[in-house]
Each structure stands twice: as structure tokens, then as C-alpha cells.
């Protein structure tokens, strides 16, 4: 029964049907399916399929956009449940943004939701954020961790440039740096000198905890 509903949810994302995506997400929550399962086994396969269809030339930019919007609407519906039982005390201060040249933010926003639910005070710089803006924000604030999201192969160098700019500005010892996003790997994170990498939003929360625990 749950599997059938998750499949419908996947199809609603592929079709870019935000109404169905929201109502099936809600129905899945009401049926007691864990929000993480709804996200990982219902929504993610849909948006991944959309990406594949785009690569094959079966979908174009408008379809990518509409499916992205359906995904965002469904994630917003899940937010209170993803965060249920979250911590009520302050874990730490987290600065986050999508790297320069990149406007993808659905994954980043899920990371933010889960961080907030786990007691982090999150400042979101948004998308297409320049290394200069990031350095200025780190210099002015008292953040524990800075997390970068990068979704495009061509914007991976911007993550590297950002770390270099933080080092050049003399701010490297002030903050832990994390990086994530579909094309990012642990190897890439190591090469650019980040302190942590996470493959998904759930792992991002654990990594962030580990980073401040080690301080
Ligand atoms: Co774009 N896009 N897109 N897109 N898009 C991809 C990324 C792509 C893989 C599609 C494809 O070709 N198969 C491809 C990139 C290819 C590559 O570089 N290797 C691509 C392309 C080419 C483009 C454009 C260039 C298309 C064009 O204009 N011709 C353009 C670029 C615009 C720009 O950024 N300058 C573009 C635009 C768009 C839209 C605006 C239409 C839309 C984004 C809407 C939005 O974000 N508000 C869009 C979408 C929706 C996608 C796909 C289909 C879905 C992305 C997504 O939201 N995934 C995507 C295909 C795909 O990913 N398979 C694709 C769901 C999300 C929950 O996953 O973001 O991976 P993700 O986040 C995960 C983890 O990665 C991790 O946790 C999240 C949750 O578990 N994570 C972190 C993310 N950030 C993290 C940070 C952390 C830790 C973990 O620590 C700080």
C-alpha cells in the first residue's frame, strides 16, 4: 500500500504536478510513512528521473523547472514532520549558500530544514553567492560552520575558489567548512580542503555535529 503511494508521488514529480505531489505527501504522512522514506523513496526518484530525461533530451528547461517546483511544494509539506521532535536548544550557528554561478537550492533548503530541526541557528545566503560575500559574512559573524551546496560540474571550481578566498582573508581558523551537492564527492571535499562532506541532508546534520564536537 505504501509502495503504491510512493510510486504515485514519484510520478507526480516526474509530471510536475504540484497539487498531487503535496496531497500524496500529506497522505503518506497520514498513513504513518516516515518523512525520510517519503523524501528518499518517493520524491527523490522522481526528480532524479527528471534529471535523466533532461540529459536525454526528453525533457527541456520548463519541465525541469515545473518538476523542481512540485518537489519544493512537497518538501514544504513535509517540513514540520521532518523536524518533529527536533531539539529546542541551540546547537551552533550555521552559514549556508549555493556557490557562485549556481541557482539550484532545493537540496540546500532540505539541509537547512533538517539543521533547524536539530537546533542549529541557520543563516541562508541564498544562491549564486560570491566568495567575497561569504568572506564578508564570516568576518562579521560568529558562525561555527559554513556549508556550500554545488549542483553543477561547472560550478564545482567555485567551491574551490570560495575555500581559497576564506584562507586568503585569514578566516580559515574561524570556521569549519562543509561541501555537498550531487556532483560533490569526499575526494573533491578533501582536495579543496573542506572539513566535511555529506552525500545527503541527513548526513549533513551528523557531519555538522561531528565538526563542532571536535572543536
Ligand atoms: Co538543473 N541541472 N540546471 N535545474 N537540475 C541538474 C543539476 C542536472 C544534473 C540535470 C541533468 O542534466 N541531468 C544538470 C547538471 C549537469 C552537471 O553539471 N553535471 C543541470 C543543468 C545542466 C542545469 C542548467 C545548466 C540547465 C540549462 O539552463 N540549460 C541550469 C543551470 C542554472 C544555474 O544554476 N546556473 C539548471 C536549472 C535548473 C532549474 C532552475 C530549472 C531547477 C532548479 C530549481 C531549484 O533548485 N530551485 C533544476 C533542477 C530541478 C535540476 C534537477 C532535475 C534536480 C535538482 C534537485 O533539486 N534535486 C537536477 C538533476 C538531478 O539532480 N538529478 C538538475 C533534488 C535535491 C533534493 O537533491 O540538490 O542533490 P540535491 O541535494 C541533496 C544532496 O546533493 C545533498 O543533500 C540534498 C538532500 O539529500 N546536498 C548537500 C545538497 N547540498 C548540500 C550541502 C551540504 C551537504 C549535502 O553541505 C553544506
Short mmCIF file of C-alpha atoms and ligand atoms in Angstrom, two decimals:
data_model
loop_
_atom_site.label_atom_id
_atom_site.label_comp_id
_atom_site.label_asym_id
_atom_site.label_seq_id
_atom_site.Cartn_x
_atom_site.Cartn_y
_atom_site.Cartn_z
CA UNK A 1 0.00 0.00 0.00
CA UNK A 2 2.81 2.37 0.99
CA UNK A 3 4.82 1.41 -2.07
CA UNK A 4 1.92 2.23 -4.38
CA UNK A 5 1.56 5.68 -2.81
CA UNK A 6 5.30 6.37 -3.03
CA UNK A 7 5.18 5.41 -6.71
CA UNK A 8 2.32 7.88 -7.28
CA UNK A 9 4.41 10.51 -5.53
CA UNK A 10 7.37 9.76 -7.82
CA UNK A 11 5.11 10.12 -10.86
CA UNK A 12 3.68 13.41 -9.59
CA UNK A 13 7.23 14.84 -9.52
CA UNK A 14 8.01 13.49 -12.99
CA UNK A 15 4.76 15.06 -14.25
CA UNK A 16 5.47 18.31 -12.39
CA UNK A 17 2.06 18.10 -10.72
CA UNK A 18 2.46 20.15 -7.55
CA UNK A 19 -1.09 19.53 -6.30
CA UNK A 20 -0.67 15.74 -6.46
CA UNK A 21 2.85 15.99 -5.03
CA UNK A 22 1.53 17.87 -1.99
CA UNK A 23 -1.57 15.73 -1.46
CA UNK A 24 0.28 12.39 -1.85
CA UNK A 25 2.99 13.62 0.54
CA UNK A 26 0.33 14.51 3.07
CA UNK A 27 -1.46 11.18 2.53
CA UNK A 28 1.84 9.33 3.07
CA UNK A 29 2.45 11.19 6.35
CA UNK A 30 -1.12 10.44 7.46
CA UNK A 31 -0.56 6.75 6.68
CA UNK A 32 2.43 6.77 9.00
CA UNK A 33 5.19 6.54 6.37
CA UNK A 34 8.36 8.12 7.78
CA UNK A 35 9.12 11.55 6.23
CA UNK A 36 12.65 10.37 5.37
CA UNK A 37 11.20 7.45 3.37
CA UNK A 38 8.74 9.78 1.63
CA UNK A 39 11.65 12.01 0.66
CA UNK A 40 14.15 9.34 -0.31
CA UNK A 41 11.84 6.70 -1.86
CA UNK A 42 9.02 8.91 -3.16
CA UNK A 43 10.31 12.35 -4.14
CA UNK A 44 14.00 11.77 -4.93
CA UNK A 45 13.48 9.00 -7.53
CA UNK A 46 11.08 11.38 -9.32
CA UNK A 47 13.45 14.33 -9.51
CA UNK A 48 16.33 12.00 -10.46
CA UNK A 49 14.25 10.63 -13.33
CA UNK A 50 13.50 14.22 -14.43
CA UNK A 51 17.27 14.88 -14.49
CA UNK A 52 17.81 11.75 -16.61
CA UNK A 53 15.06 12.74 -19.05
CA UNK A 54 16.59 16.22 -19.32
CA UNK A 55 20.01 14.66 -20.09
CA UNK A 56 18.45 12.52 -22.83
CA UNK A 57 16.67 15.50 -24.40
CA UNK A 58 13.24 14.10 -23.49
CA UNK A 59 12.59 16.99 -21.08
CA UNK A 60 13.56 20.64 -21.50
CA UNK A 61 14.13 23.53 -19.12
CA UNK A 62 10.41 24.30 -18.49
CA UNK A 63 9.79 20.68 -17.39
CA UNK A 64 12.87 20.82 -15.16
CA UNK A 65 11.54 23.98 -13.58
CA UNK A 66 7.96 22.70 -13.11
CA UNK A 67 9.15 19.41 -11.58
CA UNK A 68 11.51 21.40 -9.35
CA UNK A 69 8.55 23.48 -8.17
CA UNK A 70 6.48 20.36 -7.46
CA UNK A 71 9.42 18.96 -5.48
CA UNK A 72 9.71 22.21 -3.47
CA UNK A 73 5.97 22.21 -2.70
CA UNK A 74 6.10 18.59 -1.49
CA UNK A 75 9.20 19.24 0.64
CA UNK A 76 7.47 22.26 2.22
CA UNK A 77 4.53 20.00 3.12
CA UNK A 78 6.94 17.55 4.79
CA UNK A 79 8.93 20.18 6.67
CA UNK A 80 7.03 20.09 10.00
CA UNK A 81 7.24 16.29 10.05
CA UNK A 82 10.92 16.10 9.05
CA UNK A 83 11.59 18.33 12.02
CA UNK A 84 9.24 16.69 14.51
CA UNK A 85 10.99 16.02 17.80
CA UNK A 86 13.74 18.50 16.94
CA UNK A 87 15.95 19.99 19.61
CA UNK A 88 14.83 23.05 21.46
CA UNK A 89 18.29 24.31 22.42
CA UNK A 90 20.91 25.98 20.28
CA UNK A 91 23.39 23.57 18.73
CA UNK A 92 25.51 26.10 16.84
CA UNK A 93 25.47 28.75 14.14
CA UNK A 94 25.48 27.57 10.54
CA UNK A 95 26.07 29.73 7.47
CA UNK A 96 24.99 28.23 4.16
CA UNK A 97 24.72 29.11 0.48
CA UNK A 98 24.82 27.76 -3.05
CA UNK A 99 28.08 28.58 -4.79
CA UNK A 100 28.62 31.32 -7.34
CA UNK A 101 27.07 30.65 -10.74
CA UNK A 102 24.65 28.04 -9.39
CA UNK A 103 20.97 28.66 -8.67
CA UNK A 104 19.92 25.16 -7.51
CA UNK A 105 18.55 25.37 -3.99
CA UNK A 106 16.12 22.50 -3.32
CA UNK A 107 18.79 20.29 -1.73
CA UNK A 108 20.27 23.20 0.21
CA UNK A 109 16.82 24.06 1.55
CA UNK A 110 16.31 20.49 2.77
CA UNK A 111 19.69 20.66 4.54
CA UNK A 112 18.52 23.91 6.18
CA UNK A 113 15.22 22.37 7.32
CA UNK A 114 16.99 19.46 8.99
CA UNK A 115 19.66 21.67 10.57
CA UNK A 116 16.98 23.94 12.04
CA UNK A 117 15.12 20.90 13.35
CA UNK A 118 18.31 19.85 15.11
CA UNK A 119 18.82 23.11 16.93
CA UNK A 120 21.05 25.00 14.50
CA UNK A 121 20.65 28.73 14.02
CA UNK A 122 20.93 28.90 10.22
CA UNK A 123 21.74 31.94 8.08
CA UNK A 124 20.96 31.32 4.43
CA UNK A 125 22.85 33.45 1.91
CA UNK A 126 20.73 32.03 -0.91
CA UNK A 127 22.02 31.04 -4.33
CA UNK A 128 24.81 32.23 -6.64
CA UNK A 129 26.78 33.54 -3.69
CA UNK A 130 30.18 35.08 -4.37
CA UNK A 131 33.28 34.19 -2.34
CA UNK A 132 33.51 37.92 -1.42
CA UNK A 133 30.05 37.91 0.14
CA UNK A 134 30.81 34.69 2.01
CA UNK A 135 34.09 36.07 3.39
CA UNK A 136 32.43 39.33 4.47
CA UNK A 137 29.66 37.41 6.26
CA UNK A 138 32.11 35.09 8.03
CA UNK A 139 34.24 38.08 9.07
CA UNK A 140 31.27 39.90 10.59
CA UNK A 141 29.57 36.96 12.30
CA UNK A 142 30.33 34.21 14.78
CA UNK A 143 29.39 31.13 12.78
CA UNK A 144 30.62 27.66 13.68
CA UNK A 145 30.16 26.03 10.28
CA UNK A 146 29.87 27.26 6.70
CA UNK A 147 28.23 24.87 4.22
CA UNK A 148 28.34 25.16 0.44
CA UNK A 149 25.99 23.47 -1.98
CA UNK A 150 27.07 22.89 -5.61
CA UNK A 151 24.95 21.07 -8.20
CA UNK A 152 26.71 21.76 -11.46
CA UNK A 153 30.01 20.31 -12.62
CA UNK A 154 30.87 23.76 -13.94
CA UNK A 155 30.30 25.39 -10.56
CA UNK A 156 32.50 22.95 -8.61
CA UNK A 157 35.52 25.24 -9.14
CA UNK A 158 33.55 27.99 -7.38
CA UNK A 159 33.59 25.85 -4.22
CA UNK A 160 37.37 25.60 -4.50
CA UNK A 161 37.65 29.37 -5.10
CA UNK A 162 35.49 30.02 -2.04
CA UNK A 163 37.75 27.97 0.24
CA UNK A 164 40.81 29.74 -1.22
CA UNK A 165 39.17 33.14 -0.61
CA UNK A 166 38.40 32.21 3.01
CA UNK A 167 42.04 31.20 3.52
CA UNK A 168 43.30 34.37 1.80
CA UNK A 169 41.08 36.55 4.00
CA UNK A 170 42.69 34.99 7.10
CA UNK A 171 39.35 33.47 8.17
CA UNK A 172 40.09 29.76 7.82
CA UNK A 173 40.69 29.16 11.54
CA UNK A 174 37.43 30.91 12.39
CA UNK A 175 35.08 28.39 10.78
CA UNK A 176 34.61 24.76 9.76
CA UNK A 177 33.77 24.26 6.09
CA UNK A 178 31.41 21.68 4.60
CA UNK A 179 30.50 20.97 1.00
CA UNK A 180 27.75 18.92 -0.61
CA UNK A 181 25.59 18.54 -3.71
CA UNK A 182 25.10 15.85 -6.36
CA UNK A 183 28.48 16.11 -8.18
CA UNK A 184 30.49 16.53 -4.94
CA UNK A 185 32.49 13.63 -3.52
CA UNK A 186 34.57 13.07 -0.40
CA UNK A 187 37.64 13.16 -2.62
CA UNK A 188 36.64 16.57 -4.01
CA UNK A 189 35.99 17.89 -0.49
CA UNK A 190 39.44 16.70 0.60
CA UNK A 191 41.12 18.22 -2.44
CA UNK A 192 39.67 21.69 -1.84
CA UNK A 193 40.50 21.49 1.87
CA UNK A 194 36.95 21.35 3.28
CA UNK A 195 36.50 19.86 6.75
CA UNK A 196 33.45 17.80 5.86
CA UNK A 197 31.38 16.34 3.04
CA UNK A 198 27.87 14.88 3.21
CA UNK A 199 26.09 12.95 0.49
CA UNK A 200 22.63 13.89 1.72
CA UNK A 201 20.84 16.22 4.10
CA UNK A 202 20.61 13.68 6.94
CA UNK A 203 24.33 13.02 6.78
CA UNK A 204 24.95 16.79 6.62
CA UNK A 205 23.36 17.21 10.04
CA UNK A 206 25.51 14.43 11.56
CA UNK A 207 28.66 15.83 9.97
CA UNK A 208 27.92 19.31 11.28
CA UNK A 209 27.53 17.91 14.82
CA UNK A 210 30.81 16.00 14.48
CA UNK A 211 32.63 19.09 13.29
CA UNK A 212 31.70 21.19 16.29
CA UNK A 213 32.18 18.29 18.72
CA UNK A 214 35.82 18.04 17.59
CA UNK A 215 36.45 21.74 18.31
CO1 LIG B 1 19.36 21.78 -13.13
N1 LIG B 1 20.79 20.55 -13.55
N2 LIG B 1 20.09 23.08 -14.38
N3 LIG B 1 17.79 22.84 -12.69
N4 LIG B 1 18.68 20.26 -12.25
C1 LIG B 1 20.86 19.33 -12.76
C2 LIG B 1 21.73 19.52 -11.54
C3 LIG B 1 21.47 18.29 -13.83
C4 LIG B 1 22.24 17.12 -13.18
C5 LIG B 1 20.35 17.79 -14.77
C6 LIG B 1 20.87 16.86 -15.84
O1 LIG B 1 21.41 17.30 -16.82
N5 LIG B 1 20.75 15.56 -15.67
C7 LIG B 1 22.38 19.25 -14.70
C8 LIG B 1 23.81 19.41 -14.21
C9 LIG B 1 24.80 18.60 -15.04
C10 LIG B 1 26.15 18.73 -14.48
O2 LIG B 1 26.66 19.79 -14.27
N6 LIG B 1 26.78 17.59 -14.23
C11 LIG B 1 21.58 20.55 -14.62
C12 LIG B 1 21.69 21.61 -15.55
C13 LIG B 1 22.59 21.34 -16.75
C14 LIG B 1 21.02 22.84 -15.39
C15 LIG B 1 21.12 24.09 -16.28
C16 LIG B 1 22.52 24.44 -16.80
C17 LIG B 1 20.12 23.86 -17.45
C18 LIG B 1 20.15 24.94 -18.52
O3 LIG B 1 19.96 26.10 -18.24
N7 LIG B 1 20.39 24.51 -19.73
C19 LIG B 1 20.54 25.19 -15.35
C20 LIG B 1 21.64 25.83 -14.50
C21 LIG B 1 21.20 27.07 -13.80
C22 LIG B 1 22.28 27.55 -12.84
O4 LIG B 1 22.38 27.01 -11.74
N8 LIG B 1 23.07 28.50 -13.24
C23 LIG B 1 19.64 24.38 -14.49
C24 LIG B 1 18.49 24.88 -13.89
C25 LIG B 1 17.61 24.14 -13.12
C26 LIG B 1 16.27 24.67 -12.61
C27 LIG B 1 16.31 26.14 -12.18
C28 LIG B 1 15.25 24.52 -13.74
C29 LIG B 1 15.92 23.62 -11.48
C30 LIG B 1 16.38 24.07 -10.07
C31 LIG B 1 15.29 24.65 -9.22
C32 LIG B 1 15.80 24.94 -7.84
O5 LIG B 1 16.77 24.40 -7.34
N9 LIG B 1 15.08 25.85 -7.20
C33 LIG B 1 16.78 22.44 -11.88
C34 LIG B 1 16.59 21.12 -11.38
C35 LIG B 1 15.31 20.88 -10.60
C36 LIG B 1 17.53 20.09 -11.59
C37 LIG B 1 17.44 18.62 -11.15
C38 LIG B 1 16.43 17.91 -12.07
C39 LIG B 1 17.06 18.36 -9.72
C40 LIG B 1 17.94 19.06 -8.68
C41 LIG B 1 17.34 18.83 -7.32
O6 LIG B 1 16.66 19.70 -6.79
N10 LIG B 1 17.46 17.60 -6.80
C42 LIG B 1 18.93 18.13 -11.39
C43 LIG B 1 19.03 16.65 -11.72
C44 LIG B 1 19.50 15.82 -10.54
O7 LIG B 1 19.92 16.32 -9.52
N11 LIG B 1 19.47 14.53 -10.71
C45 LIG B 1 19.49 19.18 -12.27
C46 LIG B 1 16.81 17.21 -5.55
C47 LIG B 1 17.64 17.64 -4.36
C48 LIG B 1 16.93 17.26 -3.06
O8 LIG B 1 18.86 16.93 -4.45
O9 LIG B 1 20.17 19.05 -4.83
O10 LIG B 1 21.27 16.77 -4.98
P1 LIG B 1 20.27 17.66 -4.37
O11 LIG B 1 20.54 17.74 -2.79
C49 LIG B 1 20.78 16.60 -1.99
C50 LIG B 1 22.26 16.23 -1.87
O12 LIG B 1 23.02 16.56 -3.02
C51 LIG B 1 22.70 16.88 -0.61
O13 LIG B 1 21.54 16.86 0.20
C52 LIG B 1 20.36 17.05 -0.59
C53 LIG B 1 19.20 16.29 0.00
O14 LIG B 1 19.53 14.97 0.32
N12 LIG B 1 23.19 18.27 -0.60
C54 LIG B 1 24.05 18.66 0.39
C55 LIG B 1 22.90 19.33 -1.35
N13 LIG B 1 23.55 20.41 -0.90
C56 LIG B 1 24.26 20.02 0.17
C57 LIG B 1 25.09 20.76 1.02
C58 LIG B 1 25.72 20.07 2.08
C59 LIG B 1 25.51 18.71 2.26
C60 LIG B 1 24.67 17.98 1.43
O15 LIG B 1 26.55 20.65 2.96
C61 LIG B 1 26.60 22.03 3.00
#
